[in-house]
């Protein structure tokens, strides 16, 4: 975003409006012209000296080929140069180079000189003629990778796979409703136009509010004008798509990239967590939890901030229901205990892991046991293991102070970092199975924990897909821009790259076709 992008999009180079204006403002013409002429003159002199050196060296080699030793050959070259400069009459001694056996080396020497002079002339011309500067739009578009999937590949070759999926449950799993403003024309995109500097801002509090353990922090934060513009954009961005519009939009990569880069990432300023020891609890130093929605652990000491800190945020579900998901980073060696404390504290029934342990480097530590382990006083025991084609399921028994709960751990391994899966049906099947498992969980169960490595890219795609599939079933339309913006309000950077944003559109388009094209009985 990466990078790399870490799950950092390569999206970390944020240009300000002043930098862009400054880079596009041409320098005064006379000074620029004189600089180019000076560089061209130096280049011409350098190539001319190189040409002379090559010819002298070539003549010296020719005389050595005629039987002279090194020093006499050098003397003969000096004599030939004196002959050329003095315009003296030709002599047999100076014409030795024109022997038949010396014609080929002589021609090679002359050809080398022509090549050197031609190359020097080209460099001089390139120095004198100014090149075209690359605009910001091109730089921004170059940050996106081409999708690793094709639409036709799914719609044609893999269309049969959709029919093999289980039927979508009629009873909704995430029974909630979003605070959504309906427009008269749902096909129009209604967002407040903002400047580049405003769009690249993040929703950052100017003061860090130490929350009461076990609660979320208040949202009444003091924001700068730039942050207010970013927050206002994310709160108001909306672009509902009907099924027909969704299918067309899924094929328009240029429009999707423009829409993706328009929405602020809403990353947190690292200065907000300028507290000793916090850096050891973050996998990536630039991916931090937004303060108003971060999960606060119940600390052993009231004044100990580190005991309450974990890099995780509560996220709303379909219809705006609070605390339906928790998005978090992949646990590190230093945070395994905090992770299991959060699982127990929040009564989480399901964990969805969307990363491998290593992908070039470590993406997540193996925080679960092979059989049984006790961590922070919590006993975790593996009761059942099921291996599917694209993911595995472990069912744990979690005990603490005499209380016992069941926990399901889904591990999806077919999704590379900062990229997209090669096929959609396994992901849709996993989304459907997680919804069904949440439906069967006890009523007192808490949020579903979803994590990848940084907890924003693949995590954002999975949560957005789950929300939007339900919106498509209930409303017949999808608002991917609004869902993405709402997720970023609670955790910055959700859906990390333009390719992932395109992937969500493709998945929803294919899911809509799955709902429409039911096989005849």
Short mmCIF file of N, CA, C and O in Angstrom, two decimals, residues 204-308:
data_model
loop_
_atom_site.label_atom_id
_atom_site.label_comp_id
_atom_site.label_asym_id
_atom_site.label_seq_id
_atom_site.Cartn_x
_atom_site.Cartn_y
_atom_site.Cartn_z
N UNK A 204 -7.32 11.76 12.99
CA UNK A 204 -6.40 11.60 14.12
C UNK A 204 -6.80 12.55 15.24
O UNK A 204 -7.06 13.72 15.02
N UNK A 205 -6.87 12.04 16.46
CA UNK A 205 -7.15 12.88 17.61
C UNK A 205 -5.91 13.67 17.98
O UNK A 205 -4.79 13.19 17.86
N UNK A 206 -6.10 14.92 18.44
CA UNK A 206 -4.97 15.73 18.85
C UNK A 206 -4.53 15.40 20.27
O UNK A 206 -3.48 15.81 20.71
N UNK A 207 -5.38 14.69 21.01
CA UNK A 207 -5.01 14.25 22.36
C UNK A 207 -5.40 12.80 22.51
O UNK A 207 -6.43 12.37 22.00
N UNK A 208 -4.57 12.04 23.19
CA UNK A 208 -4.85 10.62 23.41
C UNK A 208 -5.67 10.45 24.67
O UNK A 208 -5.24 10.80 25.76
N UNK A 209 -6.87 9.93 24.50
CA UNK A 209 -7.78 9.76 25.62
C UNK A 209 -7.57 8.37 26.22
O UNK A 209 -7.79 7.37 25.57
N UNK A 210 -7.08 8.31 27.46
CA UNK A 210 -6.90 7.03 28.14
C UNK A 210 -8.26 6.53 28.60
O UNK A 210 -8.89 7.12 29.47
N UNK A 211 -8.71 5.44 27.94
CA UNK A 211 -10.08 4.99 28.20
C UNK A 211 -10.13 4.11 29.44
O UNK A 211 -9.13 3.62 29.93
N UNK A 212 -11.33 3.95 29.93
CA UNK A 212 -11.54 3.02 31.02
C UNK A 212 -11.40 1.61 30.49
O UNK A 212 -11.94 1.28 29.45
N UNK A 213 -10.63 0.75 31.17
CA UNK A 213 -10.42 -0.61 30.66
C UNK A 213 -11.74 -1.32 30.40
O UNK A 213 -12.67 -1.27 31.20
N UNK A 214 -11.78 -1.99 29.22
CA UNK A 214 -12.97 -2.76 28.87
C UNK A 214 -14.02 -1.95 28.14
O UNK A 214 -15.07 -2.46 27.81
N UNK A 215 -13.75 -0.67 27.87
CA UNK A 215 -14.71 0.16 27.16
C UNK A 215 -14.02 0.79 25.97
O UNK A 215 -12.81 0.78 25.85
N UNK A 216 -14.81 1.38 25.08
CA UNK A 216 -14.25 2.10 23.95
C UNK A 216 -14.09 3.56 24.32
O UNK A 216 -14.74 4.07 25.22
N UNK A 217 -13.24 4.23 23.57
CA UNK A 217 -12.98 5.63 23.86
C UNK A 217 -14.02 6.51 23.19
O UNK A 217 -14.58 6.18 22.15
N UNK A 218 -14.24 7.66 23.74
CA UNK A 218 -15.23 8.58 23.21
C UNK A 218 -14.78 9.11 21.87
O UNK A 218 -13.60 9.21 21.57
N UNK A 219 -15.77 9.47 21.07
CA UNK A 219 -15.50 9.93 19.72
C UNK A 219 -15.51 11.45 19.62
O UNK A 219 -15.37 12.01 18.56
N UNK A 220 -15.68 12.12 20.73
CA UNK A 220 -15.70 13.57 20.70
C UNK A 220 -14.29 14.13 20.71
O UNK A 220 -13.84 14.69 21.70
N UNK A 221 -13.57 13.96 19.60
CA UNK A 221 -12.16 14.32 19.54
C UNK A 221 -11.99 15.65 18.81
O UNK A 221 -12.78 16.01 17.94
N UNK A 222 -10.92 16.33 19.16
CA UNK A 222 -10.61 17.61 18.53
C UNK A 222 -9.85 17.34 17.25
O UNK A 222 -8.77 16.75 17.26
N UNK A 223 -10.41 17.76 16.11
CA UNK A 223 -9.83 17.46 14.82
C UNK A 223 -9.39 18.73 14.12
O UNK A 223 -10.02 19.78 14.25
N UNK A 224 -8.31 18.63 13.36
CA UNK A 224 -7.87 19.75 12.54
C UNK A 224 -8.79 19.85 11.33
O UNK A 224 -9.51 18.92 11.00
N UNK A 225 -8.77 21.01 10.60
CA UNK A 225 -9.61 21.13 9.40
C UNK A 225 -9.34 20.02 8.39
O UNK A 225 -10.26 19.52 7.74
N UNK A 226 -8.08 19.65 8.25
CA UNK A 226 -7.74 18.59 7.31
C UNK A 226 -8.36 17.26 7.74
O UNK A 226 -8.92 16.52 6.93
N UNK A 227 -8.29 16.95 9.03
CA UNK A 227 -8.87 15.72 9.54
C UNK A 227 -10.38 15.73 9.45
O UNK A 227 -11.02 14.72 9.19
N UNK A 228 -10.99 16.91 9.68
CA UNK A 228 -12.44 17.03 9.58
C UNK A 228 -12.90 16.76 8.16
O UNK A 228 -13.94 16.13 7.94
N UNK A 229 -12.13 17.22 7.16
CA UNK A 229 -12.50 16.98 5.77
C UNK A 229 -12.44 15.50 5.45
O UNK A 229 -13.32 14.96 4.79
N UNK A 230 -11.39 14.82 5.92
CA UNK A 230 -11.28 13.39 5.69
C UNK A 230 -12.41 12.64 6.37
O UNK A 230 -13.03 11.74 5.78
N UNK A 231 -12.73 13.02 7.60
CA UNK A 231 -13.80 12.35 8.33
C UNK A 231 -15.15 12.61 7.66
O UNK A 231 -15.98 11.71 7.54
N UNK A 232 -15.36 13.84 7.22
CA UNK A 232 -16.62 14.17 6.56
C UNK A 232 -16.79 13.38 5.27
O UNK A 232 -17.88 12.92 4.94
N UNK A 233 -15.69 13.22 4.53
CA UNK A 233 -15.75 12.43 3.30
C UNK A 233 -16.17 11.00 3.61
O UNK A 233 -17.07 10.43 2.98
N UNK A 234 -15.49 10.39 4.58
CA UNK A 234 -15.77 9.00 4.91
C UNK A 234 -17.19 8.82 5.45
O UNK A 234 -17.83 7.78 5.23
N UNK A 235 -17.71 9.81 6.16
CA UNK A 235 -19.06 9.70 6.71
C UNK A 235 -20.13 9.83 5.64
O UNK A 235 -21.21 9.26 5.76
N UNK A 236 -19.84 10.59 4.56
CA UNK A 236 -20.87 10.89 3.56
C UNK A 236 -20.70 10.15 2.25
O UNK A 236 -21.60 10.18 1.41
N UNK A 237 -19.55 9.51 2.02
CA UNK A 237 -19.31 8.84 0.74
C UNK A 237 -20.33 7.73 0.52
O UNK A 237 -20.60 6.94 1.43
N UNK A 238 -20.90 7.68 -0.67
CA UNK A 238 -21.90 6.66 -0.98
C UNK A 238 -22.03 6.51 -2.48
O UNK A 238 -21.97 7.49 -3.23
N UNK A 239 -22.19 5.28 -2.93
CA UNK A 239 -22.40 5.01 -4.35
C UNK A 239 -23.13 3.67 -4.50
O UNK A 239 -22.53 2.67 -4.83
N UNK A 240 -24.45 3.66 -4.23
CA UNK A 240 -25.21 2.39 -4.34
C UNK A 240 -25.23 1.90 -5.78
O UNK A 240 -25.39 2.68 -6.72
N UNK A 241 -25.07 0.60 -5.94
CA UNK A 241 -25.05 -0.01 -7.26
C UNK A 241 -26.12 -1.08 -7.35
O UNK A 241 -26.22 -1.96 -6.48
N UNK A 242 -26.93 -1.02 -8.41
CA UNK A 242 -27.85 -2.10 -8.70
C UNK A 242 -27.06 -3.27 -9.27
O UNK A 242 -25.89 -3.12 -9.64
N UNK A 243 -27.66 -4.46 -9.36
CA UNK A 243 -26.92 -5.59 -9.93
C UNK A 243 -26.35 -5.30 -11.31
O UNK A 243 -25.20 -5.64 -11.59
N UNK A 244 -27.12 -4.67 -12.18
CA UNK A 244 -26.61 -4.36 -13.53
C UNK A 244 -25.43 -3.40 -13.47
O UNK A 244 -24.43 -3.57 -14.17
N UNK A 245 -25.55 -2.37 -12.64
CA UNK A 245 -24.45 -1.42 -12.49
C UNK A 245 -23.23 -2.08 -11.86
O UNK A 245 -22.09 -1.76 -12.21
N UNK A 246 -23.46 -3.01 -10.94
CA UNK A 246 -22.35 -3.71 -10.29
C UNK A 246 -21.55 -4.52 -11.29
O UNK A 246 -20.31 -4.51 -11.27
N UNK A 247 -22.22 -5.22 -12.20
CA UNK A 247 -21.52 -6.03 -13.19
C UNK A 247 -20.68 -5.15 -14.12
O UNK A 247 -19.56 -5.51 -14.48
N UNK A 248 -21.22 -3.99 -14.49
CA UNK A 248 -20.47 -3.08 -15.36
C UNK A 248 -19.29 -2.47 -14.61
O UNK A 248 -18.17 -2.39 -15.12
N UNK A 249 -19.53 -2.03 -13.39
CA UNK A 249 -18.48 -1.38 -12.60
C UNK A 249 -17.33 -2.36 -12.30
O UNK A 249 -16.16 -1.95 -12.25
N UNK A 250 -17.64 -3.63 -12.11
CA UNK A 250 -16.60 -4.62 -11.80
C UNK A 250 -15.60 -4.77 -12.93
O UNK A 250 -14.46 -5.18 -12.69
N UNK A 251 -15.98 -4.41 -14.15
CA UNK A 251 -15.09 -4.53 -15.30
C UNK A 251 -14.33 -3.25 -15.59
O UNK A 251 -13.45 -3.24 -16.45
N UNK A 252 -14.68 -2.16 -14.92
CA UNK A 252 -14.06 -0.86 -15.20
C UNK A 252 -12.95 -0.59 -14.19
O UNK A 252 -13.16 0.04 -13.16
N UNK A 253 -11.75 -1.08 -14.48
CA UNK A 253 -10.64 -0.95 -13.53
C UNK A 253 -10.24 0.50 -13.30
O UNK A 253 -9.90 0.89 -12.18
N UNK A 254 -10.28 1.32 -14.35
CA UNK A 254 -9.84 2.72 -14.21
C UNK A 254 -10.75 3.48 -13.25
O UNK A 254 -10.27 4.23 -12.39
N UNK A 255 -12.06 3.30 -13.36
CA UNK A 255 -13.00 3.99 -12.48
C UNK A 255 -12.84 3.51 -11.04
O UNK A 255 -12.87 4.30 -10.09
N UNK A 256 -12.63 2.20 -10.87
CA UNK A 256 -12.47 1.66 -9.52
C UNK A 256 -11.20 2.18 -8.87
O UNK A 256 -11.18 2.48 -7.67
N UNK A 257 -10.12 2.27 -9.64
CA UNK A 257 -8.88 2.81 -9.08
C UNK A 257 -9.06 4.27 -8.67
O UNK A 257 -8.60 4.69 -7.60
N UNK A 258 -9.72 5.06 -9.52
CA UNK A 258 -9.94 6.47 -9.20
C UNK A 258 -10.79 6.60 -7.93
O UNK A 258 -10.53 7.44 -7.07
N UNK A 259 -11.81 5.77 -7.81
CA UNK A 259 -12.68 5.81 -6.62
C UNK A 259 -11.91 5.39 -5.37
O UNK A 259 -12.08 5.96 -4.30
N UNK A 260 -11.03 4.38 -5.53
CA UNK A 260 -10.25 3.91 -4.39
C UNK A 260 -9.31 5.00 -3.88
O UNK A 260 -9.22 5.25 -2.68
N UNK A 261 -8.59 5.66 -4.78
CA UNK A 261 -7.63 6.68 -4.36
C UNK A 261 -8.31 7.96 -3.88
O UNK A 261 -7.69 8.77 -3.20
N UNK A 262 -9.57 8.14 -4.22
CA UNK A 262 -10.30 9.33 -3.76
C UNK A 262 -10.60 9.26 -2.26
O UNK A 262 -10.62 10.28 -1.58
N UNK A 263 -10.82 8.06 -1.76
CA UNK A 263 -11.22 7.90 -0.35
C UNK A 263 -9.99 7.96 0.55
O UNK A 263 -8.99 7.29 0.29
N UNK A 264 -10.02 8.76 1.62
CA UNK A 264 -8.88 8.83 2.54
C UNK A 264 -8.65 7.50 3.23
O UNK A 264 -9.60 6.78 3.56
N UNK A 265 -7.39 7.17 3.46
CA UNK A 265 -7.04 5.94 4.17
C UNK A 265 -7.36 6.05 5.67
O UNK A 265 -7.68 5.08 6.31
N UNK A 266 -7.22 7.26 6.22
CA UNK A 266 -7.55 7.50 7.63
C UNK A 266 -6.59 6.79 8.59
O UNK A 266 -7.00 6.25 9.61
N UNK A 267 -5.31 6.78 8.23
CA UNK A 267 -4.32 6.19 9.13
C UNK A 267 -4.11 7.06 10.36
O UNK A 267 -4.35 8.27 10.34
N UNK A 268 -3.63 6.45 11.42
CA UNK A 268 -3.39 7.15 12.68
C UNK A 268 -1.97 7.69 12.69
O UNK A 268 -1.03 7.02 12.25
N UNK A 269 -1.83 8.91 13.16
CA UNK A 269 -0.51 9.50 13.32
C UNK A 269 0.23 8.77 14.45
O UNK A 269 -0.28 8.67 15.57
N UNK A 270 1.43 8.22 14.18
CA UNK A 270 2.17 7.51 15.24
C UNK A 270 2.41 8.35 16.49
O UNK A 270 2.61 7.80 17.58
N UNK A 271 2.38 9.67 16.37
CA UNK A 271 2.59 10.53 17.53
C UNK A 271 1.46 10.36 18.56
O UNK A 271 1.64 10.72 19.72
N UNK A 272 0.31 9.85 18.10
CA UNK A 272 -0.79 9.66 19.03
C UNK A 272 -0.49 8.58 20.07
O UNK A 272 -1.10 8.54 21.13
N UNK A 273 0.45 7.69 19.74
CA UNK A 273 0.83 6.62 20.67
C UNK A 273 2.30 6.76 21.06
O UNK A 273 3.04 5.77 21.07
N UNK A 274 2.69 7.98 21.35
CA UNK A 274 4.07 8.24 21.76
C UNK A 274 4.24 7.89 23.24
O UNK A 274 4.46 8.75 24.09
N UNK A 275 4.10 6.61 23.52
CA UNK A 275 4.15 6.10 24.89
C UNK A 275 5.22 5.01 24.95
O UNK A 275 5.23 4.11 24.10
N UNK A 276 6.13 5.07 25.90
CA UNK A 276 7.19 4.06 25.97
C UNK A 276 6.63 2.64 26.07
O UNK A 276 5.71 2.37 26.85
N UNK A 277 7.17 1.76 25.24
CA UNK A 277 6.78 0.36 25.28
C UNK A 277 5.70 -0.03 24.29
O UNK A 277 5.53 -1.22 24.01
N UNK A 278 4.98 0.94 23.71
CA UNK A 278 3.90 0.61 22.78
C UNK A 278 4.46 -0.01 21.50
O UNK A 278 3.83 -0.90 20.91
N UNK A 279 5.63 0.44 21.07
CA UNK A 279 6.19 -0.05 19.81
C UNK A 279 6.39 -1.55 19.83
O UNK A 279 6.30 -2.23 18.81
N UNK A 280 6.63 -2.13 21.00
CA UNK A 280 6.84 -3.58 21.09
C UNK A 280 5.54 -4.35 20.90
O UNK A 280 5.56 -5.57 20.71
N UNK A 281 4.41 -3.66 20.96
CA UNK A 281 3.12 -4.34 20.82
C UNK A 281 2.50 -4.12 19.44
O UNK A 281 1.35 -4.51 19.21
N UNK A 282 3.23 -3.51 18.52
CA UNK A 282 2.74 -3.30 17.16
C UNK A 282 3.63 -4.07 16.19
O UNK A 282 4.85 -3.98 16.24
N UNK A 283 3.00 -4.80 15.29
CA UNK A 283 3.76 -5.53 14.28
C UNK A 283 4.37 -4.56 13.28
O UNK A 283 5.50 -4.76 12.83
N UNK A 284 3.64 -3.54 12.91
CA UNK A 284 4.13 -2.51 11.98
C UNK A 284 3.97 -1.16 12.66
O UNK A 284 2.90 -0.84 13.17
N UNK A 285 5.04 -0.37 12.62
CA UNK A 285 5.03 0.88 13.39
C UNK A 285 4.08 1.93 12.84
O UNK A 285 3.73 2.88 13.54
N UNK A 286 3.64 1.79 11.57
CA UNK A 286 2.73 2.79 10.98
C UNK A 286 1.28 2.33 10.95
O UNK A 286 0.41 3.09 10.55
N UNK A 287 1.01 1.08 11.32
CA UNK A 287 -0.37 0.58 11.35
C UNK A 287 -0.80 0.52 12.81
O UNK A 287 -0.43 -0.39 13.55
N UNK A 288 -1.61 1.51 13.20
CA UNK A 288 -2.01 1.65 14.60
C UNK A 288 -3.54 1.69 14.71
O UNK A 288 -4.22 2.09 13.76
N UNK A 289 -4.09 1.33 15.85
CA UNK A 289 -5.56 1.35 16.01
C UNK A 289 -6.08 2.77 16.19
O UNK A 289 -5.51 3.56 16.94
N UNK A 290 -7.16 3.09 15.48
CA UNK A 290 -7.80 4.38 15.68
C UNK A 290 -8.32 4.47 17.11
O UNK A 290 -8.92 3.53 17.63
N UNK A 291 -8.07 5.61 17.74
CA UNK A 291 -8.25 5.71 19.19
C UNK A 291 -9.69 5.55 19.65
O UNK A 291 -9.95 4.97 20.70
N UNK A 292 -10.65 6.05 18.86
CA UNK A 292 -12.04 6.06 19.34
C UNK A 292 -12.66 4.67 19.36
O UNK A 292 -13.62 4.44 20.11
N UNK A 293 -12.15 3.75 18.55
CA UNK A 293 -12.78 2.43 18.45
C UNK A 293 -11.86 1.30 18.87
O UNK A 293 -12.21 0.13 18.68
N UNK A 294 -10.73 1.63 19.45
CA UNK A 294 -9.77 0.55 19.78
C UNK A 294 -10.30 -0.29 20.94
O UNK A 294 -11.06 0.17 21.81
N UNK A 295 -9.89 -1.55 20.94
CA UNK A 295 -10.25 -2.47 22.00
C UNK A 295 -9.33 -2.21 23.19
O UNK A 295 -8.11 -2.19 23.05
N UNK A 296 -9.92 -1.99 24.37
CA UNK A 296 -9.15 -1.75 25.58
C UNK A 296 -9.25 -2.98 26.49
O UNK A 296 -10.35 -3.38 26.88
N UNK A 297 -8.12 -3.57 26.78
CA UNK A 297 -8.10 -4.74 27.65
C UNK A 297 -8.26 -4.32 29.11
O UNK A 297 -7.93 -3.20 29.49
N UNK A 298 -8.76 -5.23 29.87
CA UNK A 298 -8.90 -4.98 31.30
C UNK A 298 -7.54 -5.18 31.95
O UNK A 298 -7.07 -6.31 32.08
N UNK A 299 -6.90 -4.08 32.30
CA UNK A 299 -5.55 -4.12 32.84
C UNK A 299 -5.51 -4.50 34.30
O UNK A 299 -6.49 -4.33 35.05
N UNK A 300 -4.35 -4.98 34.71
CA UNK A 300 -4.17 -5.34 36.12
C UNK A 300 -3.99 -4.10 36.98
O UNK A 300 -4.34 -4.09 38.15
N UNK A 301 -3.46 -3.02 36.37
CA UNK A 301 -3.29 -1.76 37.07
C UNK A 301 -4.01 -0.67 36.30
O UNK A 301 -3.88 -0.57 35.08
N UNK A 302 -4.74 0.17 37.02
CA UNK A 302 -5.57 1.18 36.35
C UNK A 302 -4.74 2.18 35.57
O UNK A 302 -5.15 2.66 34.52
N UNK A 303 -3.56 2.53 36.09
CA UNK A 303 -2.75 3.56 35.44
C UNK A 303 -1.75 2.98 34.44
O UNK A 303 -0.96 3.74 33.87
N UNK A 304 -1.76 1.68 34.22
CA UNK A 304 -0.81 1.05 33.30
C UNK A 304 -1.43 0.97 31.92
O UNK A 304 -2.24 0.08 31.63
N UNK A 305 -1.08 1.90 31.03
CA UNK A 305 -1.66 1.93 29.69
C UNK A 305 -1.29 0.69 28.88
O UNK A 305 -2.10 0.15 28.12
N UNK A 306 -0.03 0.23 29.01
CA UNK A 306 0.42 -0.89 28.21
C UNK A 306 -0.39 -2.16 28.50
O UNK A 306 -0.61 -2.98 27.60
N UNK A 307 -0.84 -2.34 29.73
CA UNK A 307 -1.62 -3.54 30.05
C UNK A 307 -3.01 -3.51 29.43
O UNK A 307 -3.67 -4.54 29.32
N UNK A 308 -3.48 -2.32 28.98
CA UNK A 308 -4.79 -2.21 28.34
C UNK A 308 -4.70 -2.15 26.82
O UNK A 308 -5.72 -2.16 26.14
#
